[in-house]
Short mmCIF file of C-alpha atoms and ligand atoms in Angstrom, two decimals:
data_model
loop_
_atom_site.label_atom_id
_atom_site.label_comp_id
_atom_site.label_asym_id
_atom_site.label_seq_id
_atom_site.Cartn_x
_atom_site.Cartn_y
_atom_site.Cartn_z
CA MET S 12 11.25 -19.98 21.45
CA LYS S 13 10.23 -16.39 20.85
CA ASN S 14 6.65 -15.94 22.00
CA ASN S 15 5.98 -13.58 19.11
CA PHE S 16 7.34 -15.63 16.20
CA PHE S 17 4.20 -16.85 14.40
CA LEU S 18 5.41 -20.28 13.59
CA ASP S 19 5.69 -20.86 17.34
CA SER S 20 2.91 -18.98 18.72
CA LEU S 21 0.42 -19.24 15.87
CA ILE S 22 -0.90 -15.87 16.92
CA GLU S 23 -2.28 -14.28 13.62
CA GLU S 24 -1.17 -10.69 14.62
CA ASN S 25 2.32 -11.91 14.58
CA CYS S 26 2.44 -12.76 10.82
CA CYS S 27 2.32 -9.98 8.21
CA GLY S 28 2.09 -12.75 5.36
CA CYS S 29 5.44 -11.57 3.81
CA GLN S 30 6.33 -15.14 2.78
CA ALA S 31 10.03 -14.61 3.67
CA CYS S 32 9.91 -17.90 5.77
CA VAL S 33 8.60 -19.91 2.94
CA LEU S 34 11.21 -18.60 0.52
CA VAL S 35 14.33 -19.03 2.76
CA CYS S 36 13.61 -22.52 3.96
CA PRO S 37 16.16 -24.91 2.52
CA THR S 38 13.87 -28.03 2.72
CA ASN S 39 10.60 -26.42 1.48
CA CYS S 40 8.97 -27.39 4.42
CA ILE S 41 6.97 -24.27 4.92
CA LYS S 42 3.79 -23.63 2.83
CA MET S 43 1.22 -20.71 3.00
CA ILE S 44 -2.25 -21.78 3.84
CA GLU S 45 -5.17 -19.51 3.24
CA ASN S 46 -7.98 -19.13 6.20
CA LYS S 47 -11.41 -18.72 5.46
CA ARG S 48 -11.09 -14.75 5.46
CA GLY S 49 -8.40 -15.35 2.64
CA PHE S 50 -5.41 -14.51 4.83
CA SER S 51 -2.59 -16.76 4.16
CA TYR S 52 -0.22 -18.03 7.01
CA PRO S 53 2.74 -20.29 7.02
CA GLU S 54 2.46 -24.05 8.12
CA ARG S 55 5.58 -25.93 9.00
CA ASP S 56 5.91 -29.61 8.00
CA MET S 57 7.83 -30.87 11.12
CA ILE S 58 8.88 -33.97 9.51
CA LYS S 59 10.91 -32.16 6.87
CA CYS S 60 12.06 -29.38 9.24
CA ILE S 61 15.75 -29.74 9.96
CA ASP S 62 15.44 -26.78 12.57
CA CYS S 63 18.00 -24.62 10.91
CA GLY S 64 16.31 -21.51 12.38
CA LYS S 65 16.50 -19.59 8.96
CA CYS S 66 12.70 -18.94 9.21
CA GLU S 67 12.98 -17.19 12.41
CA ARG S 68 15.98 -15.06 11.23
CA VAL S 69 14.03 -13.45 8.29
CA CYS S 70 10.74 -12.93 10.03
CA PRO S 71 10.35 -9.08 9.86
CA ILE S 72 7.94 -8.99 12.93
CA ILE S 73 10.67 -10.20 15.38
CA ASN S 74 13.65 -8.89 13.81
CA LYS S 75 12.89 -5.33 12.79
CA GLU S 76 15.89 -3.86 15.03
CA LYS S 77 18.50 -5.78 12.97
CA ILE S 78 17.46 -3.66 9.84
CA ASP S 79 16.72 -0.36 11.56
CA TYR S 80 19.14 2.29 10.13
CA LEU S 81 21.76 3.82 12.58
CA PRO S 82 20.72 7.21 13.81
CA ASP S 83 22.09 9.95 11.34
CA SER S 84 21.63 13.66 12.12
CA GLU S 85 21.15 14.38 8.35
CA LEU S 86 18.41 12.03 7.97
CA PRO S 87 15.59 11.57 7.13
CA LYS S 88 15.08 14.32 4.70
CA GLY S 89 11.70 15.23 3.76
CA TYR S 90 10.59 16.48 0.15
CA LYS S 91 7.52 17.51 -1.68
CA ALA S 92 7.66 15.96 -5.09
CA ILE S 93 5.76 16.23 -8.32
CA TYR S 94 6.38 14.46 -11.54
CA ASN S 95 7.31 16.88 -14.40
CA ASP S 96 5.33 14.92 -17.16
CA GLU S 97 1.71 15.61 -16.68
CA THR S 98 0.67 12.42 -18.50
CA VAL S 99 2.69 10.32 -16.26
CA LEU S 100 1.52 12.37 -13.05
CA LEU S 101 -2.23 11.74 -14.02
CA LYS S 102 -1.52 8.03 -14.26
CA SER S 103 0.08 7.87 -10.99
CA ALA S 104 -1.63 7.17 -7.65
CA SER S 105 -0.24 10.33 -6.01
CA GLY S 106 2.54 12.69 -7.31
CA GLY S 107 4.37 10.03 -9.38
CA ALA S 108 7.19 9.63 -6.96
CA PHE S 109 7.68 6.04 -8.16
CA SER S 110 8.16 6.85 -11.87
CA GLY S 111 10.69 9.61 -10.63
CA ILE S 112 12.72 7.25 -8.53
CA VAL S 113 12.70 4.73 -11.44
CA GLU S 114 14.17 7.37 -13.83
CA ALA S 115 16.65 8.59 -11.30
CA PHE S 116 17.85 5.09 -10.52
CA CYS S 117 17.63 3.13 -13.54
CA ASP S 118 20.22 3.99 -16.06
CA GLU S 119 21.47 0.68 -17.37
CA ASN S 120 21.59 -2.93 -16.31
CA TYR S 121 18.61 -2.48 -14.04
CA VAL S 122 15.59 -4.47 -12.89
CA ILE S 123 12.42 -3.01 -11.31
CA PHE S 124 10.28 -4.80 -8.97
CA GLY S 125 6.54 -3.51 -8.33
CA VAL S 126 2.98 -4.70 -7.87
CA GLN S 127 0.60 -5.38 -10.69
CA PHE S 128 -2.89 -6.87 -11.27
CA ASP S 129 -3.10 -10.21 -13.32
CA LYS S 130 -6.13 -10.75 -15.47
CA ASP S 131 -8.10 -11.76 -12.49
CA PHE S 132 -7.21 -8.81 -10.50
CA TYR S 133 -4.96 -10.85 -8.25
CA ALA S 134 -2.21 -8.47 -7.06
CA LEU S 135 1.17 -9.91 -7.39
CA HIS S 136 4.88 -8.82 -7.31
CA SER S 137 6.84 -8.92 -10.58
CA TYR S 138 9.82 -7.43 -12.36
CA VAL S 139 10.52 -5.76 -15.63
CA GLU S 140 13.85 -5.00 -17.28
CA ASP S 141 12.71 -2.13 -19.26
CA LYS S 142 11.38 1.06 -17.52
CA LYS S 143 8.79 1.68 -20.30
CA GLU S 144 6.90 -1.21 -18.90
CA ILE S 145 6.42 0.12 -15.37
CA GLY S 146 2.77 1.17 -16.41
CA LYS S 147 1.41 -1.88 -14.89
CA TYR S 148 2.75 -1.05 -11.54
CA LYS S 149 1.23 2.32 -11.34
CA LYS S 150 -1.69 3.03 -9.08
CA SER S 151 -2.21 1.37 -5.64
CA LYS S 152 -3.67 -2.13 -5.53
CA TYR S 153 -5.32 -1.95 -2.22
CA LEU S 154 -4.98 -5.52 -1.18
CA GLN S 155 -2.08 -7.80 -0.11
CA SER S 156 0.31 -8.75 -3.00
CA ASP S 157 1.71 -12.26 -3.41
CA VAL S 158 5.36 -11.54 -3.39
CA ASN S 159 5.71 -14.83 -5.54
CA LYS S 160 9.43 -15.54 -5.81
CA ALA S 161 10.56 -11.91 -5.58
CA TYR S 162 13.12 -12.12 -2.78
CA GLN S 163 14.81 -15.01 -4.48
CA GLU S 164 14.78 -13.31 -7.85
CA VAL S 165 16.06 -9.96 -6.33
CA GLU S 166 19.05 -11.91 -4.83
CA GLU S 167 19.90 -13.57 -8.19
CA PHE S 168 19.92 -10.25 -10.06
CA LEU S 169 22.00 -8.49 -7.19
CA LYS S 170 24.50 -11.31 -7.46
CA ASP S 171 24.53 -10.89 -11.23
CA ASN S 172 25.52 -7.35 -10.62
CA LYS S 173 22.32 -5.72 -11.80
CA LYS S 174 21.05 -2.74 -10.28
CA VAL S 175 17.72 -3.76 -8.58
CA LEU S 176 14.86 -1.32 -7.57
CA PHE S 177 12.36 -3.12 -5.16
CA SER S 178 9.05 -1.41 -4.22
CA GLY S 179 6.63 -2.80 -1.82
CA THR S 180 4.85 -2.24 1.65
CA PRO S 181 7.20 -1.57 4.61
CA CYS S 182 6.69 -5.22 5.75
CA GLN S 183 7.78 -6.62 2.40
CA VAL S 184 10.78 -4.42 2.17
CA ALA S 185 11.94 -5.42 5.69
CA ALA S 186 11.53 -9.06 4.86
CA LEU S 187 13.48 -8.70 1.57
CA ARG S 188 16.35 -7.09 3.54
CA LEU S 189 16.28 -9.90 6.21
CA TYR S 190 16.07 -12.47 3.60
CA LEU S 191 19.18 -11.07 1.78
CA SER S 192 21.00 -10.92 5.25
CA LYS S 193 23.51 -8.33 3.89
CA ASP S 194 23.44 -5.04 2.26
CA TYR S 195 24.01 -4.69 -1.45
CA ASP S 196 25.39 -1.50 -3.14
CA ASN S 197 23.19 -2.20 -6.27
CA LEU S 198 19.95 -2.46 -4.36
CA LEU S 199 17.44 0.55 -3.73
CA CYS S 200 14.53 -0.31 -1.54
CA VAL S 201 11.44 1.88 -1.79
CA ASP S 202 8.49 1.42 0.50
CA LEU S 203 5.18 3.07 0.45
CA VAL S 204 3.39 4.40 3.44
CA CYS S 205 0.59 1.63 4.09
CA ARG S 206 -2.54 1.75 6.16
CA GLY S 207 -3.24 -2.02 5.70
CA VAL S 208 -3.92 -4.59 3.33
CA PRO S 209 -7.12 -6.70 2.92
CA SER S 210 -7.04 -10.21 1.42
CA TYR S 211 -7.61 -11.20 -2.15
CA LYS S 212 -10.78 -13.13 -1.00
CA THR S 213 -12.27 -9.94 0.34
CA PHE S 214 -11.46 -8.08 -2.99
CA LYS S 215 -12.97 -11.09 -5.02
CA ASP S 216 -16.18 -10.98 -2.82
CA TYR S 217 -16.43 -7.15 -3.78
CA LEU S 218 -15.66 -7.94 -7.41
CA LEU S 219 -18.48 -10.57 -7.46
CA TYR S 220 -20.82 -8.11 -6.02
CA LEU S 221 -19.93 -5.56 -8.75
CA GLN S 222 -20.40 -8.24 -11.44
CA LYS S 223 -23.74 -9.39 -10.05
CA LYS S 224 -24.94 -5.63 -9.99
CA HIS S 225 -24.15 -5.07 -13.55
CA ASN S 226 -24.71 -8.57 -14.83
CA GLU S 227 -21.48 -8.26 -16.71
CA PRO S 228 -17.83 -8.82 -16.25
CA ILE S 229 -15.78 -5.93 -14.79
CA LYS S 230 -12.88 -4.79 -16.88
CA ASP S 231 -9.98 -2.36 -16.35
CA PHE S 232 -10.53 -2.05 -12.59
CA SER S 233 -8.32 0.51 -11.05
CA PHE S 234 -7.91 2.34 -7.62
CA ARG S 235 -6.75 5.93 -7.13
CA GLU S 236 -8.66 7.39 -10.26
CA LYS S 237 -8.09 11.07 -10.16
CA ILE S 238 -10.93 13.43 -10.37
CA PHE S 239 -10.88 17.27 -10.55
CA LYS S 240 -14.24 18.61 -9.19
CA ASN S 241 -13.26 22.13 -8.38
CA PRO S 242 -10.20 24.23 -9.52
CA GLY S 243 -7.41 23.69 -7.13
CA PHE S 244 -8.95 20.55 -5.54
CA TRP S 245 -7.88 17.00 -6.54
CA ASN S 246 -9.27 13.66 -5.29
CA SER S 247 -7.86 10.33 -5.86
CA ARG S 248 -10.01 8.32 -3.55
CA ASN S 249 -11.97 6.95 -6.38
CA ILE S 250 -12.14 3.70 -8.15
CA SER S 251 -12.84 3.23 -11.89
CA TYR S 252 -13.80 0.19 -14.07
CA ARG S 253 -15.54 -0.58 -17.21
CA VAL S 254 -18.73 -2.51 -17.99
CA LYS S 255 -19.52 -3.04 -21.73
CA ASP S 256 -18.31 0.30 -22.98
CA LYS S 257 -19.30 2.39 -19.94
CA THR S 258 -16.62 3.65 -17.45
CA ILE S 259 -17.81 3.93 -13.93
CA ILE S 260 -16.10 6.05 -11.50
CA LEU S 261 -17.14 5.95 -7.85
CA ASP S 262 -15.79 7.86 -4.71
CA ASN S 263 -15.14 6.28 -1.25
CA ILE S 264 -18.62 6.85 -0.04
CA GLU S 265 -20.48 5.40 -3.20
CA ASP S 266 -18.01 2.50 -3.50
CA LYS S 267 -18.32 -0.22 -0.95
CA TYR S 268 -14.70 -1.38 -1.18
CA LEU S 269 -13.23 1.97 -0.69
CA LYS S 270 -15.68 2.70 2.23
CA GLY S 271 -14.58 -0.32 4.05
CA PHE S 272 -11.00 0.15 3.13
CA HIS S 273 -10.56 3.71 4.31
CA LYS S 274 -12.53 2.83 7.50
CA SER S 275 -9.97 -0.14 8.23
CA LEU S 276 -12.78 -2.65 8.21
CA PHE S 277 -11.04 -5.54 6.74
CA TYR S 278 -7.29 -5.58 6.93
CA ARG S 279 -4.96 -8.36 7.78
CA PRO S 280 -4.90 -8.60 11.70
CA SER S 281 -1.14 -7.93 11.72
CA CYS S 282 -1.71 -4.49 9.99
CA TYR S 283 -3.56 -3.20 13.30
CA GLU S 284 -0.22 -3.86 15.10
CA CYS S 285 2.05 -2.82 12.46
CA GLN S 286 5.35 -1.97 13.81
CA PHE S 287 6.52 -0.30 10.49
CA ALA S 288 3.83 2.24 10.93
CA ASN S 289 6.00 4.97 12.48
CA GLU S 290 8.84 7.52 11.53
CA LYS S 291 11.72 4.73 11.81
CA ARG S 292 11.74 3.64 8.23
CA ILE S 293 13.33 0.43 7.03
CA SER S 294 13.81 1.41 3.17
CA ASP S 295 16.11 3.80 1.45
CA ILE S 296 13.37 5.96 0.35
CA THR S 297 9.59 6.12 1.68
CA MET S 298 6.82 7.36 -0.76
CA ALA S 299 3.56 8.76 0.43
CA ASP S 300 0.67 11.15 -0.40
CA PHE S 301 1.68 14.62 0.91
CA TRP S 302 -1.44 15.28 2.91
CA GLY S 303 -1.49 18.89 4.15
CA CYS S 304 0.87 19.89 1.46
CA SER S 305 -0.93 23.28 1.00
CA LYS S 306 -0.24 24.27 4.56
CA TYR S 307 3.57 24.42 3.74
CA PHE S 308 3.39 25.63 0.05
CA PRO S 309 0.26 27.59 -0.25
CA ASN S 310 1.07 29.09 -3.62
CA ASP S 311 2.01 25.75 -5.27
CA ASN S 312 -0.14 24.00 -7.85
CA VAL S 313 -0.67 20.68 -6.33
CA HIS S 314 -3.98 19.73 -7.54
CA LYS S 315 -2.84 16.96 -10.00
CA GLY S 316 -1.28 14.87 -7.17
CA VAL S 317 1.66 15.41 -4.95
CA SER S 318 4.01 12.94 -3.27
CA ALA S 319 5.89 13.26 0.04
CA LEU S 320 9.28 11.52 0.17
CA LEU S 321 11.32 10.59 3.14
CA ILE S 322 14.98 9.97 2.24
CA ASN S 323 16.10 7.54 4.93
CA SER S 324 19.67 6.39 3.92
CA LYS S 325 22.77 7.33 2.19
CA LYS S 326 21.75 5.35 -0.80
CA GLY S 327 18.43 7.35 -0.99
CA LEU S 328 20.61 10.56 -0.76
CA ASN S 329 22.78 9.41 -3.71
CA ILE S 330 19.84 9.55 -6.01
CA LEU S 331 18.28 12.78 -4.75
CA GLU S 332 20.20 14.93 -7.30
CA HIS S 333 19.02 12.79 -10.27
CA LEU S 334 15.47 13.01 -8.80
CA ASN S 335 15.44 16.82 -9.56
CA GLU S 336 15.76 16.12 -13.27
CA TYR S 337 12.50 14.43 -13.25
CA MET S 338 10.26 15.94 -10.50
CA GLN S 339 9.68 19.29 -9.07
CA MET S 340 11.41 18.76 -5.67
CA GLU S 341 11.19 21.06 -2.76
CA GLN S 342 12.61 20.10 0.70
CA THR S 343 10.35 20.42 3.77
CA SER S 344 10.78 19.29 7.39
CA PRO S 345 10.12 15.54 7.64
CA PHE S 346 7.86 16.34 10.49
CA ALA S 347 5.64 18.23 7.92
CA ILE S 348 5.13 14.90 6.25
CA ILE S 349 4.92 12.72 9.39
CA ASP S 350 2.63 15.03 11.30
CA ASN S 351 0.08 14.93 8.31
CA ASN S 352 0.19 11.11 7.69
CA SER S 353 -1.18 9.16 10.48
CA GLN S 354 0.44 5.88 9.21
CA LEU S 355 3.85 7.43 9.84
CA ARG S 356 2.92 7.74 13.54
CA ASN S 357 1.07 4.67 14.55
CA PRO S 358 -0.78 1.69 12.96
CA THR S 359 -4.37 2.16 11.98
CA TYR S 360 -7.11 1.45 14.52
CA LYS S 361 -9.22 -1.66 14.05
CA HIS S 362 -12.93 -0.91 13.16
CA PRO S 363 -15.16 -1.90 15.91
CA LYS S 364 -17.30 -3.96 13.53
CA TYR S 365 -14.28 -5.85 12.02
CA GLU S 366 -15.33 -9.37 13.53
CA ALA S 367 -19.02 -8.49 12.49
CA PHE S 368 -18.10 -7.79 8.90
CA PHE S 369 -16.19 -11.21 8.58
CA SER S 370 -19.19 -13.05 10.32
CA TYR S 371 -21.66 -11.44 7.94
CA ILE S 372 -19.64 -12.59 5.05
CA ASP S 373 -19.29 -16.18 6.46
CA ARG S 374 -23.22 -16.01 6.76
CA GLY S 375 -23.57 -15.71 3.28
CA LEU S 376 -24.31 -11.87 3.11
CA ALA S 377 -23.27 -10.06 0.08
CA PHE S 378 -20.13 -7.89 0.24
CA ASP S 379 -22.11 -4.54 -0.26
CA LYS S 380 -24.70 -5.41 2.43
CA ALA S 381 -21.94 -6.42 4.97
CA VAL S 382 -20.09 -3.13 4.70
CA ASP S 383 -23.30 -1.18 4.79
CA ARG S 384 -24.40 -3.04 8.01
CA CYS S 385 -20.97 -2.16 9.63
CA ILE S 386 -20.79 1.30 8.28
CA PRO S 387 -24.02 2.82 7.76
CA THR S 388 -24.22 6.12 5.59
CA LEU S 389 -27.09 8.28 4.84
CA PRO S 390 -28.63 7.75 1.32
CA ILE S 391 -27.17 9.81 -1.49
CA PHE S 392 -30.12 12.32 -1.72
CA LEU S 393 -30.09 12.84 1.95
CA ARG S 394 -26.22 13.52 1.91
CA LYS S 395 -26.79 16.18 -0.95
CA VAL S 396 -29.53 17.95 1.22
CA VAL S 397 -27.32 17.95 4.38
CA ASN S 398 -24.41 19.24 2.15
CA ARG S 399 -26.49 22.22 0.86
CA ILE S 400 -27.90 23.23 4.24
CA ILE S 401 -24.98 22.98 6.60
CA PRO S 402 -22.67 25.98 6.15
CA LEU S 403 -19.06 25.02 4.97
CA LYS S 404 -17.35 26.15 8.20
CA ILE S 405 -19.68 23.97 10.49
CA LYS S 406 -18.91 21.05 8.05
CA GLN S 407 -15.17 21.60 8.25
CA ASN S 408 -15.21 21.60 11.98
CA LEU S 409 -17.45 18.47 12.19
CA LEU S 410 -15.06 16.77 9.76
CA LYS S 411 -12.07 17.82 12.11
CA LEU S 412 -14.05 16.48 15.06
CA LYS S 413 -14.61 13.20 13.26
CA LYS S 414 -10.81 12.72 12.17
CA GLY S 415 -9.94 13.18 15.94
CA PHE S 416 -12.51 10.59 16.91
CA ASP S 417 -11.48 8.17 13.99
CA LYS S 418 -7.71 8.43 15.23
CA LYS S 419 -8.62 7.32 18.77
C1 FAD V 518 -2.02 -1.04 0.27
C2 FAD V 518 -1.82 0.43 0.15
C3 FAD V 518 -1.81 1.18 1.21
C4 FAD V 518 -1.66 2.53 1.09
N1 FAD V 518 -1.94 3.50 2.24
C5 FAD V 518 -1.42 4.60 2.27
C6 FAD V 518 -1.46 5.61 3.44
O1 FAD V 518 -2.00 5.18 4.44
N2 FAD V 518 -0.97 6.86 3.28
C7 FAD V 518 -0.50 7.30 2.06
O2 FAD V 518 0.13 8.48 2.04
N3 FAD V 518 -0.46 6.43 0.99
C8 FAD V 518 -0.84 5.26 1.11
N4 FAD V 518 -0.88 4.46 -0.06
C9 FAD V 518 -0.48 5.04 -1.44
C10 FAD V 518 0.94 5.32 -1.58
O3 FAD V 518 1.19 6.31 -0.82
C11 FAD V 518 1.21 5.53 -3.05
O4 FAD V 518 0.92 4.53 -3.86
C12 FAD V 518 2.64 5.91 -3.18
O5 FAD V 518 2.79 7.39 -2.55
C13 FAD V 518 3.12 5.87 -4.54
O6 FAD V 518 2.57 7.05 -5.23
P1 FAD V 518 2.92 7.28 -6.93
O7 FAD V 518 2.11 8.56 -7.42
O8 FAD V 518 4.41 7.30 -7.06
O9 FAD V 518 2.43 5.87 -7.50
P2 FAD V 518 2.53 4.99 -8.52
O10 FAD V 518 3.09 5.69 -9.72
O11 FAD V 518 1.05 4.88 -8.98
O12 FAD V 518 3.05 3.77 -8.14
C14 FAD V 518 2.44 2.84 -7.31
C15 FAD V 518 3.49 2.07 -6.45
O13 FAD V 518 2.78 1.32 -5.49
C16 FAD V 518 3.16 -0.01 -5.56
N5 FAD V 518 2.07 -0.88 -5.17
C17 FAD V 518 0.83 -0.90 -5.68
N6 FAD V 518 0.07 -1.71 -5.21
C18 FAD V 518 0.73 -2.28 -4.07
C19 FAD V 518 0.61 -3.30 -3.03
N7 FAD V 518 -0.58 -3.87 -2.93
N8 FAD V 518 1.53 -3.71 -2.26
C20 FAD V 518 2.85 -3.14 -2.36
N9 FAD V 518 3.16 -2.10 -3.28
C21 FAD V 518 2.02 -1.79 -4.17
C22 FAD V 518 3.84 -0.21 -7.05
O14 FAD V 518 4.58 -1.28 -7.11
C23 FAD V 518 4.48 1.07 -7.41
O15 FAD V 518 5.56 1.02 -6.84
C24 FAD V 518 -1.00 3.04 0.10
C25 FAD V 518 -0.93 2.33 -1.06
C26 FAD V 518 -1.08 0.57 -1.02
C27 FAD V 518 -0.88 -0.09 -2.09
#
């Protein structure tokens, strides 16, 4: 027994919810069971279990070293990347890296896996066989996706000689590679830098609060709505939704879910100990927001979104030249990307009010109130006054201090 294998230890931090153990089990004796916070964990029926050990072999938490790439002096390579077509760029979470990779990889006989919302805003993995249909995968869904039968489907397509592009969180990509147990030339794995995933239950509690607030159903909800307040300044830390015929856009202070998400208030327990949150990547290409890009490219126009790419493998390198056809690509040091994105150095910190948040919810407190009790903020009018009276330089220094404090 390995102490940190979830099915033996039952320690929540040891399970990232990737579902690989469920999908690999030859007797279907493992099922995902949701706890009251909405996080699902595998449960094994010991009567049906034949002790084949497959579940243990595919667990990304205990087998990461099996899929780490061998050290290569050429890799990783770092790039700044912006999608050429502005309509696509504006619909993308960041700089449109995902669309660029799709175009560069998918010529013919291909399948693309990504995460979409269904009609109830449940996030799930699915696939398309026509790249014109990737619109539903665009924009981040800030909650854990259900991988469904994705790993099994990927394997079938690969064996059928289709080119497969799989995108997901780092733990999902790791799980897929372990599930497949061998490398396929026709598979390209793309992960996104991930700070953590809340449960669908938490997201539903939030949607319920929105619905009650407006007394109307919420339509067309999306994360990462880009807004352009000042020239040269872009911000995509916003949500957008429609009630009746009105579109509402809120930023990460006004919106209660974003406020909790960005302060790491309600992620899956394993996210706070994520072993994929570092520079040793397990996918062919890693996509991220290129925070701090202007420091390295001061004269470039990056205000409609800019992605950072880490090319981590030979397969990733092979599609680099095609990427140039669809994106403005400029090479940069991988450290420029890693230094500016804390998720590429260490897992996120757990908010000190994590337990308090869930106990407020258990006691029936509404989602918005639970978030506000855990993360108090000044009322909007006071924030505007403070914004006007404190000089910009002092605000910037305070922000730096706060960022330093947040990282601790
Ligand atoms: C849960 C989560 C946490 C994130 N945390 C960070 C972070 O800490 N730092 C950072 O730089 N960027 C973070 N991102 C954003 C990520 O960097 C961008 O989505 C990525 O750079 C792609 O940008 P794009 O413009 O190519 O996106 P788009 O063209 O909009 O494509 C979005 C891509 O994200 C995938 N996706 C969407 N939701 C999910 C999900 N729930 N699970 C798995 N895959 C999903 C889609 O399948 C698609 O491949 C996070 C995204 C998610 C979903």
